[in-house]
Short mmCIF file of C-alpha atoms and ligand atoms in Angstrom, two decimals:
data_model
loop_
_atom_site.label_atom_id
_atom_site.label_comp_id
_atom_site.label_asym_id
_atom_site.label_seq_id
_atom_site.Cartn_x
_atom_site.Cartn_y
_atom_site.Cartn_z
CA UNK A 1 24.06 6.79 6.24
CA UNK A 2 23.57 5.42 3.01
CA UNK A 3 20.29 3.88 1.60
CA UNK A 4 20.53 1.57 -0.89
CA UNK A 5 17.11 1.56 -2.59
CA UNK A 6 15.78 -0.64 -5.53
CA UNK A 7 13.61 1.42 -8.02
CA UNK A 8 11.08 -0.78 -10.74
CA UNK A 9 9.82 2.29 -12.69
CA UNK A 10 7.95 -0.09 -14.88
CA UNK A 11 5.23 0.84 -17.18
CA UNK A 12 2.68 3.31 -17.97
CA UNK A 13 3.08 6.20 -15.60
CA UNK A 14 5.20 4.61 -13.80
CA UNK A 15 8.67 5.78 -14.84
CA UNK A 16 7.08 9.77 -14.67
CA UNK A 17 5.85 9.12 -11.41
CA UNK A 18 9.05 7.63 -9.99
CA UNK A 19 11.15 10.22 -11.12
CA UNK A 20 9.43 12.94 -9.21
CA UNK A 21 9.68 10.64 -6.32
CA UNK A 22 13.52 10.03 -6.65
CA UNK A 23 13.12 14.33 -7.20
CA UNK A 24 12.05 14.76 -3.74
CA UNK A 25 13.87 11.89 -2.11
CA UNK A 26 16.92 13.42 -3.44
CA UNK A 27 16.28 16.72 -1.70
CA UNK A 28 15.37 14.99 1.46
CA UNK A 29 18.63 13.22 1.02
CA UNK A 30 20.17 17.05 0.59
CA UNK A 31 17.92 18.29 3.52
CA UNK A 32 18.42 15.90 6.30
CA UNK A 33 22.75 14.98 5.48
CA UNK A 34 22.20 11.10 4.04
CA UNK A 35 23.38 9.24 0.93
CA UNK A 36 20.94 7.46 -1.30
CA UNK A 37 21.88 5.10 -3.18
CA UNK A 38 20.10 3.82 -6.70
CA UNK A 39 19.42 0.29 -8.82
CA UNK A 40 17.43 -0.01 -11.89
CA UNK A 41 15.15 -2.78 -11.28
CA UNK A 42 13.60 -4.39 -14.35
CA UNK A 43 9.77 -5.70 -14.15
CA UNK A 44 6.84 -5.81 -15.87
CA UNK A 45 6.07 -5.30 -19.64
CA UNK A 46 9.26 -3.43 -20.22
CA UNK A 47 11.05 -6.42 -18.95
CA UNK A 48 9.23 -8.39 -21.23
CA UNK A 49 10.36 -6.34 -24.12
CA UNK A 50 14.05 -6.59 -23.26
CA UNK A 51 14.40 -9.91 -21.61
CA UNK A 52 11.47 -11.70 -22.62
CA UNK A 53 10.14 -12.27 -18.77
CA UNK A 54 8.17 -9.58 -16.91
CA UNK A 55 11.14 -10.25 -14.31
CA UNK A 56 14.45 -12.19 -14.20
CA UNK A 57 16.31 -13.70 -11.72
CA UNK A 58 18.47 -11.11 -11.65
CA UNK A 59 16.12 -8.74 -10.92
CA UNK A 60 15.03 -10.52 -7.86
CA UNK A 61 18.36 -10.52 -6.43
CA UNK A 62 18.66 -6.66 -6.90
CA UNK A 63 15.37 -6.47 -5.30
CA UNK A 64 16.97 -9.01 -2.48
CA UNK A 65 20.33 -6.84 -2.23
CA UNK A 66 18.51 -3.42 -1.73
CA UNK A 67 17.32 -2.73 1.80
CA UNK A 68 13.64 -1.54 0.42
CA UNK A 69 11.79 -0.95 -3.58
CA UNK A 70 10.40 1.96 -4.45
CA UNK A 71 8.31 1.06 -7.30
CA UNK A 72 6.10 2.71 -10.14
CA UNK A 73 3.37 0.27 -11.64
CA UNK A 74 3.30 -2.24 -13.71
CA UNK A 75 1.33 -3.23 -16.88
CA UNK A 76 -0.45 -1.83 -20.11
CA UNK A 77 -3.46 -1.74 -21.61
CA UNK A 78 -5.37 -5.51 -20.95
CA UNK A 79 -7.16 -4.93 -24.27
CA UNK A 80 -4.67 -3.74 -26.79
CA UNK A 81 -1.53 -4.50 -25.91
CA UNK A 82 0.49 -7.67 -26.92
CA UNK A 83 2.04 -8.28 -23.37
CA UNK A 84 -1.87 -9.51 -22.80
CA UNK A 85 -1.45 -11.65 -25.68
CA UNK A 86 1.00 -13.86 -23.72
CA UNK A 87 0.15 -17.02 -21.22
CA UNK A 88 -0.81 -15.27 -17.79
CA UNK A 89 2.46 -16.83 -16.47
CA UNK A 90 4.47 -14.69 -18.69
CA UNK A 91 2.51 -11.15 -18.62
CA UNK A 92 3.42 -8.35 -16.57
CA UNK A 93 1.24 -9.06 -13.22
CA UNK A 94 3.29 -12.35 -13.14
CA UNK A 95 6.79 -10.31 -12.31
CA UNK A 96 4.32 -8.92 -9.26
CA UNK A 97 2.95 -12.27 -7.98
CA UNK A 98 6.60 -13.61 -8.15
CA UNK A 99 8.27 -10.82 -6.13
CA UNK A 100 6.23 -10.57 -3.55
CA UNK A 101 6.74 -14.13 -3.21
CA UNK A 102 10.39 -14.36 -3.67
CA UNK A 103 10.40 -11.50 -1.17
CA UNK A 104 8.05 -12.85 0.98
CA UNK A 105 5.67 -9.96 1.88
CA UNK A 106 3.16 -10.99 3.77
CA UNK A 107 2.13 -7.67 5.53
CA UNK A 108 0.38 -5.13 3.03
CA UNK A 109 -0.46 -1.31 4.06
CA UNK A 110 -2.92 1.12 2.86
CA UNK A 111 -2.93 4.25 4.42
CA UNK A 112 -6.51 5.72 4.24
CA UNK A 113 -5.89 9.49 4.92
CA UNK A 114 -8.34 12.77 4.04
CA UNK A 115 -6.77 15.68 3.15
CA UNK A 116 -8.55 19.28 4.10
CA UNK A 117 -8.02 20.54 1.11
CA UNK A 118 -9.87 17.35 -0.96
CA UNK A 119 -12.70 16.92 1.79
CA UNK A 120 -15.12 18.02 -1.32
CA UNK A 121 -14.33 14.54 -2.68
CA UNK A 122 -15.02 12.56 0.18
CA UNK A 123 -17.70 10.53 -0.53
CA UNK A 124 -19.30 10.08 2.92
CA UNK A 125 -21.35 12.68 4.80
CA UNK A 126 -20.40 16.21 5.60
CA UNK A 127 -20.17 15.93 9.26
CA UNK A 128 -18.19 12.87 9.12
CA UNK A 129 -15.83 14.39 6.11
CA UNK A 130 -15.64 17.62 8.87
CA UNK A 131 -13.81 15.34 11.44
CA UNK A 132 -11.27 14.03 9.02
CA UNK A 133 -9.23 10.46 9.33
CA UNK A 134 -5.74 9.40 9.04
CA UNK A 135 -5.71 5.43 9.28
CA UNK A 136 -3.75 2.64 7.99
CA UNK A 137 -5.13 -0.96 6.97
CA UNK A 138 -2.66 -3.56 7.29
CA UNK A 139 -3.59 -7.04 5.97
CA UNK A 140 -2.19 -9.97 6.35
CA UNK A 141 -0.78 -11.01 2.60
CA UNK A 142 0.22 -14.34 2.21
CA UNK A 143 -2.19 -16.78 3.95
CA UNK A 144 -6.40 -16.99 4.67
CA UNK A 145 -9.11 -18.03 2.12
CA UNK A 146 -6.99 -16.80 -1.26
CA UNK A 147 -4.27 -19.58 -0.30
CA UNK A 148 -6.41 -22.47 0.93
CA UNK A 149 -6.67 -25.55 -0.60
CA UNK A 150 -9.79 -25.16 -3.31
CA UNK A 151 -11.90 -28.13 -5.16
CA UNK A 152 -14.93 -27.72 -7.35
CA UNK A 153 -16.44 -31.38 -8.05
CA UNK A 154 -19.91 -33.54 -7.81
CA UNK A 155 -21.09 -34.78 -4.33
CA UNK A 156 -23.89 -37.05 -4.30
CA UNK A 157 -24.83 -35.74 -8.30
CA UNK A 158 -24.40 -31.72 -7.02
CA UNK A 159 -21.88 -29.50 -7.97
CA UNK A 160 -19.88 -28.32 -5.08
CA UNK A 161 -17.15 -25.78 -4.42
CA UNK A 162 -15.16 -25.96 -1.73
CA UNK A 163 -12.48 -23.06 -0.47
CA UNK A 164 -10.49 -23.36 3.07
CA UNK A 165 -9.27 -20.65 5.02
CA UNK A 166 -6.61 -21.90 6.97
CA UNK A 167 -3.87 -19.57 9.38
CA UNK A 168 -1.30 -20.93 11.68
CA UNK A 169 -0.55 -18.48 14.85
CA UNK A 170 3.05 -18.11 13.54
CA UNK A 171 1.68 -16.42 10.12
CA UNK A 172 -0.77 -14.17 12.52
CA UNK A 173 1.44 -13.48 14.91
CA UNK A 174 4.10 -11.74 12.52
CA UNK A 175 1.41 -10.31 11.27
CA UNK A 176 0.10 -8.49 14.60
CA UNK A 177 3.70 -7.56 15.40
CA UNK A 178 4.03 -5.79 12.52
CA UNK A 179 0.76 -3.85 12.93
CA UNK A 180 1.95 -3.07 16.87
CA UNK A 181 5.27 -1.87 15.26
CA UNK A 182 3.37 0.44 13.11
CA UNK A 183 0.95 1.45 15.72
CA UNK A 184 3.78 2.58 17.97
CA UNK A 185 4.74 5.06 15.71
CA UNK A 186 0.93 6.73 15.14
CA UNK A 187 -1.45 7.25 17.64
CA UNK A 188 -0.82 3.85 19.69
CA UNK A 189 -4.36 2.22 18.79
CA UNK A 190 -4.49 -1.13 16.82
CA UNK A 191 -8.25 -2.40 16.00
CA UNK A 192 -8.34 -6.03 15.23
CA UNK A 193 -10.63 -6.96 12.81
CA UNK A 194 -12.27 -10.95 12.98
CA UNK A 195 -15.89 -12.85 12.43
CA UNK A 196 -14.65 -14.42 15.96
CA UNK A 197 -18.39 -15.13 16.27
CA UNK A 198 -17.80 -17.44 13.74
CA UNK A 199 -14.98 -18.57 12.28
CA UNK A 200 -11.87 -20.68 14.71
CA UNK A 201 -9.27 -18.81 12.25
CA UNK A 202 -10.79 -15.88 13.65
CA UNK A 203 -10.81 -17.11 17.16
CA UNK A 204 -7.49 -18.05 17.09
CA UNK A 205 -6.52 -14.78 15.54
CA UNK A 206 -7.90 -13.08 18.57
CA UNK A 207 -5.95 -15.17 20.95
CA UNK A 208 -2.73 -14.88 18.68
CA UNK A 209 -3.02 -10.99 18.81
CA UNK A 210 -4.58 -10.54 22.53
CA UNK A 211 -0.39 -12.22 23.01
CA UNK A 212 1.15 -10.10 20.85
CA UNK A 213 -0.37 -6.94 22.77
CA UNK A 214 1.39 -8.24 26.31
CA UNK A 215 4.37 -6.76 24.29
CA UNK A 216 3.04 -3.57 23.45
CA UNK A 217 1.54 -2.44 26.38
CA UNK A 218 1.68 1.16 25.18
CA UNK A 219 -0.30 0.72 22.68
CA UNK A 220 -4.14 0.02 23.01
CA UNK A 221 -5.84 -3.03 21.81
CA UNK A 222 -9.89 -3.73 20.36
CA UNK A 223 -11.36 -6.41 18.54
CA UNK A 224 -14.77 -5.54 16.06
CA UNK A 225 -16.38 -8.15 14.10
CA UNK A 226 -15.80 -7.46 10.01
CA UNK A 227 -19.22 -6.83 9.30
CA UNK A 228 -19.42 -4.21 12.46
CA UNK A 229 -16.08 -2.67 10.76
CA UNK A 230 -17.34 -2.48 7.79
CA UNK A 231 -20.06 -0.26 9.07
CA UNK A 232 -17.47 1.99 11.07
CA UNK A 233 -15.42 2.96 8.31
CA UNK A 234 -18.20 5.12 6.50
CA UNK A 235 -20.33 6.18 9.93
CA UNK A 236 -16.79 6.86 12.04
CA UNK A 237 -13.37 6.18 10.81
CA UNK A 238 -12.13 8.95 12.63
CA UNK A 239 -12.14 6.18 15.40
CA UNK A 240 -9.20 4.17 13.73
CA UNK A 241 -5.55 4.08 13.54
CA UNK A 242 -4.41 1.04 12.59
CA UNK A 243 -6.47 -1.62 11.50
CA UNK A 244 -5.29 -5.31 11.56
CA UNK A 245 -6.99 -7.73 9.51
CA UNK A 246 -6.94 -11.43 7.34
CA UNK A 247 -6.36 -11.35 3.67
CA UNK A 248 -9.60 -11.33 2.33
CA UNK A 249 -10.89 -9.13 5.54
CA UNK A 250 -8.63 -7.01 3.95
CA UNK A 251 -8.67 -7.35 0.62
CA UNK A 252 -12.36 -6.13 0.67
CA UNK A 253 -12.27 -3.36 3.82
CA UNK A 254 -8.73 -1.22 2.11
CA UNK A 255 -11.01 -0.52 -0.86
CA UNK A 256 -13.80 0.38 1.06
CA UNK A 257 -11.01 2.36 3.00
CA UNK A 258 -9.33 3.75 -0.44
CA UNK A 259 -12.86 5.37 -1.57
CA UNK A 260 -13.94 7.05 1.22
CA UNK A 261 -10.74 9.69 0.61
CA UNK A 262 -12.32 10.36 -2.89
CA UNK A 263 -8.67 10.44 -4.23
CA UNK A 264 -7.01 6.99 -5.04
CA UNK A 265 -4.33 9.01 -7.05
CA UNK A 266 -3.33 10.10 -3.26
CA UNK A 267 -3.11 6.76 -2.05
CA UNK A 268 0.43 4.90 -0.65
CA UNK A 269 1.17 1.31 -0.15
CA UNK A 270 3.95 -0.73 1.43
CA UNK A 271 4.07 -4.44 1.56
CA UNK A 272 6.12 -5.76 4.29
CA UNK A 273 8.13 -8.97 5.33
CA UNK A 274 9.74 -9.98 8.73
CA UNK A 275 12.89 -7.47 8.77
CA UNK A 276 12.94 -3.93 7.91
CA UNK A 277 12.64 -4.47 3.61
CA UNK A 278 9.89 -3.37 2.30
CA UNK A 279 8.26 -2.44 -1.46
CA UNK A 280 6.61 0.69 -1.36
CA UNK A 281 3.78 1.58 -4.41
CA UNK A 282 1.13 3.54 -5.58
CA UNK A 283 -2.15 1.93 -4.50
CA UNK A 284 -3.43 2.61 -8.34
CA UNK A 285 -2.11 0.85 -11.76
CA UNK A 286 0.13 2.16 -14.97
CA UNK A 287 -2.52 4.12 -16.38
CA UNK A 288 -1.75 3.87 -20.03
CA UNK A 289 -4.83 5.75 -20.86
CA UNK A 290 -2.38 9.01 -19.48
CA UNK A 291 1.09 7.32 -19.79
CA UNK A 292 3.98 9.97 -21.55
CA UNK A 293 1.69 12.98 -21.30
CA UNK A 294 2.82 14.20 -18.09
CA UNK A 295 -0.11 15.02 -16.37
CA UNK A 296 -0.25 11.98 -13.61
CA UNK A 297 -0.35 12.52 -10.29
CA UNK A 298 2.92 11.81 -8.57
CA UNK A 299 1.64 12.13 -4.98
CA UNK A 300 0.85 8.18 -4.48
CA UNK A 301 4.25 7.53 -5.28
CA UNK A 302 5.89 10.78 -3.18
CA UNK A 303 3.96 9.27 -0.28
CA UNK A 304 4.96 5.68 -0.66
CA UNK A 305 8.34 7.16 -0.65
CA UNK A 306 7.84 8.91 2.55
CA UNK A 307 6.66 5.50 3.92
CA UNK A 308 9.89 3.80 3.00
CA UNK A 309 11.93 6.60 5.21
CA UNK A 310 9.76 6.02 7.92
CA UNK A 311 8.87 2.08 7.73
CA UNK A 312 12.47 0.44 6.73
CA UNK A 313 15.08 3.44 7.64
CA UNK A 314 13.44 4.88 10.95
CA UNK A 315 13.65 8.35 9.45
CA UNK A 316 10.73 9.65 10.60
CA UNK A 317 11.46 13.53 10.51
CA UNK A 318 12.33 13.15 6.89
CA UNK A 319 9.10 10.93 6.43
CA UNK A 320 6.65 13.75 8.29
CA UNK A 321 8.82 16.61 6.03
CA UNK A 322 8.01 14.75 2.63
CA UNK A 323 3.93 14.81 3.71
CA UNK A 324 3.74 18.17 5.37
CA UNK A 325 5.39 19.27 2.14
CA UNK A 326 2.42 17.29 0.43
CA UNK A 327 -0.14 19.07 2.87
CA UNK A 328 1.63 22.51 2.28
CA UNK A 329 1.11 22.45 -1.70
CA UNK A 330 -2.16 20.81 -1.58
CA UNK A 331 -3.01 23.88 0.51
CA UNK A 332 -1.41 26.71 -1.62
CA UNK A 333 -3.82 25.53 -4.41
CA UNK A 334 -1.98 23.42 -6.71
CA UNK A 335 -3.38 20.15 -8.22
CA UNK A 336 -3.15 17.64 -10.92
CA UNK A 337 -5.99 17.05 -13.37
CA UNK A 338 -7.31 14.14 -11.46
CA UNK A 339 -7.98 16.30 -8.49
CA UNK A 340 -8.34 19.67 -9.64
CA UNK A 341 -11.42 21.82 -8.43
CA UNK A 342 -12.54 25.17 -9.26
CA UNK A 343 -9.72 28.12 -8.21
CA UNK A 344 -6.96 25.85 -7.81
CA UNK A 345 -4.06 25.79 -9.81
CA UNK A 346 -3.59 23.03 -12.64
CA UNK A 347 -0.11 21.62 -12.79
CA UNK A 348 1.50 18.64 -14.47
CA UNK A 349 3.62 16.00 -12.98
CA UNK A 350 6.74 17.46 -13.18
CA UNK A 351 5.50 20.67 -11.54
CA UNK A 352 3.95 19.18 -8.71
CA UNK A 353 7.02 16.92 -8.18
CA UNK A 354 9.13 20.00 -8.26
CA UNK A 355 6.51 21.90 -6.14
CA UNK A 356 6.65 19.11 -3.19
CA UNK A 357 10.45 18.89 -3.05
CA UNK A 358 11.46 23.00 -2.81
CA UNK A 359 8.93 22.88 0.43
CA UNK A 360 10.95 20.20 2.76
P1 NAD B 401 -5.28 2.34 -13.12
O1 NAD B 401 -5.21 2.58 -11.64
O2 NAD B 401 -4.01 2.28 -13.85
O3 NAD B 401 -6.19 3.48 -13.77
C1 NAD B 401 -7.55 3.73 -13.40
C2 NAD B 401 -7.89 5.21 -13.68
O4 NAD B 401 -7.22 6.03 -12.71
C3 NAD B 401 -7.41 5.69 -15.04
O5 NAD B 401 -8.37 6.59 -15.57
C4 NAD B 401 -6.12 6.41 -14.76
O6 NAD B 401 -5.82 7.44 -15.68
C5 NAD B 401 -6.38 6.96 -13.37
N1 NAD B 401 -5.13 7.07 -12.58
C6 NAD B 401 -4.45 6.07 -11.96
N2 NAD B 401 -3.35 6.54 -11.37
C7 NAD B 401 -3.33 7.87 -11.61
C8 NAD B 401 -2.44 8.92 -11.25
N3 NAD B 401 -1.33 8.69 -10.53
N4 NAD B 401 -2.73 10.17 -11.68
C9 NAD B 401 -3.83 10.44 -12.38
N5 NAD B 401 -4.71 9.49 -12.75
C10 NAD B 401 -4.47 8.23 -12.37
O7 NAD B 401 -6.12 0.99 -13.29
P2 NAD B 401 -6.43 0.13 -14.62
O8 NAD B 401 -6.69 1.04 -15.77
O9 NAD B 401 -7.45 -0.84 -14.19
O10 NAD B 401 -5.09 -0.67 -14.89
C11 NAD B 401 -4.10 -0.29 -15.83
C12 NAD B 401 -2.94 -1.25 -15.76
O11 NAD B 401 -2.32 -1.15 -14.46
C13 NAD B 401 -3.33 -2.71 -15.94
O12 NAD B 401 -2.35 -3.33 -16.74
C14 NAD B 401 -3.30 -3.26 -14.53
O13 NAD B 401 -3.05 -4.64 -14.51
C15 NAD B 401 -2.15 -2.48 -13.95
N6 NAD B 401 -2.13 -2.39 -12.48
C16 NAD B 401 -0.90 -2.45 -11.90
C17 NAD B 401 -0.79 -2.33 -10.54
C18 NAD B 401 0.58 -2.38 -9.93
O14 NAD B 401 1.54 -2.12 -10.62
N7 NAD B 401 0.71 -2.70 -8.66
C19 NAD B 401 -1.93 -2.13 -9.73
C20 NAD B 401 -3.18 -2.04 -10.38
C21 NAD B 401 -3.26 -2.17 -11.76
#
């Protein structure tokens, strides 16, 4: 088996963080008897300094020809460098906007996962920190208020703003099927989150995905209200597995999700489309305040790796071996600089890269 795999290292951190990445998906490769296969990817600023777009079409059709991205991050500093200088269209973010696009993601995943080792960091109560959690949100990407049509103008002499949040059942129901898919391959339990009180995109949500679960029927199906859920992630997320929500639902409840783990240099992400491709990323940026020292943290990206073996090549031994490795150094002590606590031991990004892969 051969996996042909698209790599943007991009800016910032990026390119140190993807290399220990492609370090320990190499010795998975080793470990478990495949063939990996690599394509430089051009985006962001660093394709604006060598082709003058923050990403070609060329690019996209690497992207297109690989069966899933791993990516680094993308962009400098906003204040100081000259790719900010540009018109938005042209700066690095754009080269983001338009792959997703020309890729059509429209499922995005955040796991939300507490380590032991960090639970110091966790933000939310002791007793609740004690119990742990190990969910994933997946929002729905492409569609909902962000995509609406919008107006601002005067009605009867008074300024009005106007945004519409508008789903079909096709766009929700690829998005529940994907969010079943995942669910089958946790702990079988998808929460779907609404304001079916409320809204009829909501209501038909509910009915879209109540459909979807006649497929599924090993895996178990609720429905909260977004305000109740919102509540529920810091008083019990220990009660989720995989959470299933609207863009802006989403938008708003995976950063609520991302800071109750105290550690958004730990965090994964995977955005999805209809067959198995899939870009897989760091939930945090290029750092450029940290960029060429090595000292980032390459355990985002490792993880977001790990997702890619599990979510577009079904290798889900290799997948748990890459984040029990994880687990296993995180236990033995060793930390980057972001993390680091008293008695543990400080390594840089190359270290812990090195660190992860020898303990597949
Ligand atoms: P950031 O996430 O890059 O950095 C925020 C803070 O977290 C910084 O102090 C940084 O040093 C630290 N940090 C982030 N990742 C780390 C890691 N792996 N290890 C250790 N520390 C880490 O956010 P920002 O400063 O707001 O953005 C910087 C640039 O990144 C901007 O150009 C922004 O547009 C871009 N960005 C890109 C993506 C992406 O590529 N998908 C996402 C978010 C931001």
């Amino acid at each position: 088996m051969t996996l042909n795999i698209g790599v943007i290292a991009g800016d910032g951190i990026g390119p140190e963080v993807v290399r220990e990445a492609k370090k320990v998906l190499d010795a998975s490769a080793a470990k478990n008897g495949f063939e990996i296969n690599y394509t430089e990817i051009w985006m962001g600023g660093c394709s604006i300094d060598k082709f003058g777009e923050p990403l070609t079409d060329e690019a996209i059709a690497l992207a297109k020809a690989s069966d899933a991205v791993l990516m680094g991050s993308i962009g400098g500093n906003t204040a100081t460098s000259p790719w900010y200088r540009l018109p938005p269209e042209k700066r690095p973010e754009a080269g983001l906007l338009k792959i997703r696009k020309a890729l059509n993601l429209f499922a995005n995943l955040r796991p939300s996962l507490l380590y032991d080792e960090l639970k110091a960091a966790c933000p939310l109560r002791a007793e609740t920190a004690e119990k742990g959690f190990d969910f994933i949100i997946m929002r729905e990407l492409t569609g909902g208020l962000y995509f609406g049509e919008r107006s601002t103008k005067e009605v009867d002499g008074v300024m009005t703003a106007v945004d519409t949040l508008t789903y079909n059942e096709n766009e929700i129901r690829r998005a529940a099927v994907k969010a079943f898919e995942i669910a089958r391959k946790r702990r079988k339990k998808v929460t779907s989150v609404d304001k079916a009180n409320v809204l009829d995109s909501s209501r038909l949500w509910r009915k879209v995905v109540m459909e979807v679960a006649e497929d599924y029927p090993g895996v178990e199906l609720e429905h909260m209200l977004v305000d109740n859920c919102a509540m529920q992630i810091v008083k019990d997320p220990a009660q989720f597995d995989v959470v299933l929500t609207e863009n802006m639902f989403g938008d708003i409840l995976s950063d609520e999700a991302a800071e109750i783990t105290g550690s958004i240099g730990m965090l994964s992400s995977a955005s999805l489309n209809d067959t198995k491709f899939g870009l897989y990323e760091p939930s945090g940026g290029s750092a450029p305040d940290i960029a060429g020292k090595n000292i980032a943290n390459p355990i985002a990206t490792i993880l977001s790796a790990a997702m890619m073996l599990r979510f577009t090549f079904d290798l889900d031994e290799a997948a748990d071996q890459i984040e029990n490795a994880v687990k296993q150094v995180l236990k033995e002590g060793f930390r980057t600089g972001d993390i680091m606590s008293e008695g543990c031991k400080k390594v840089n990004t190359d270290e812990m890269g090195s660190l992860i892969a020898e303990r597949l």
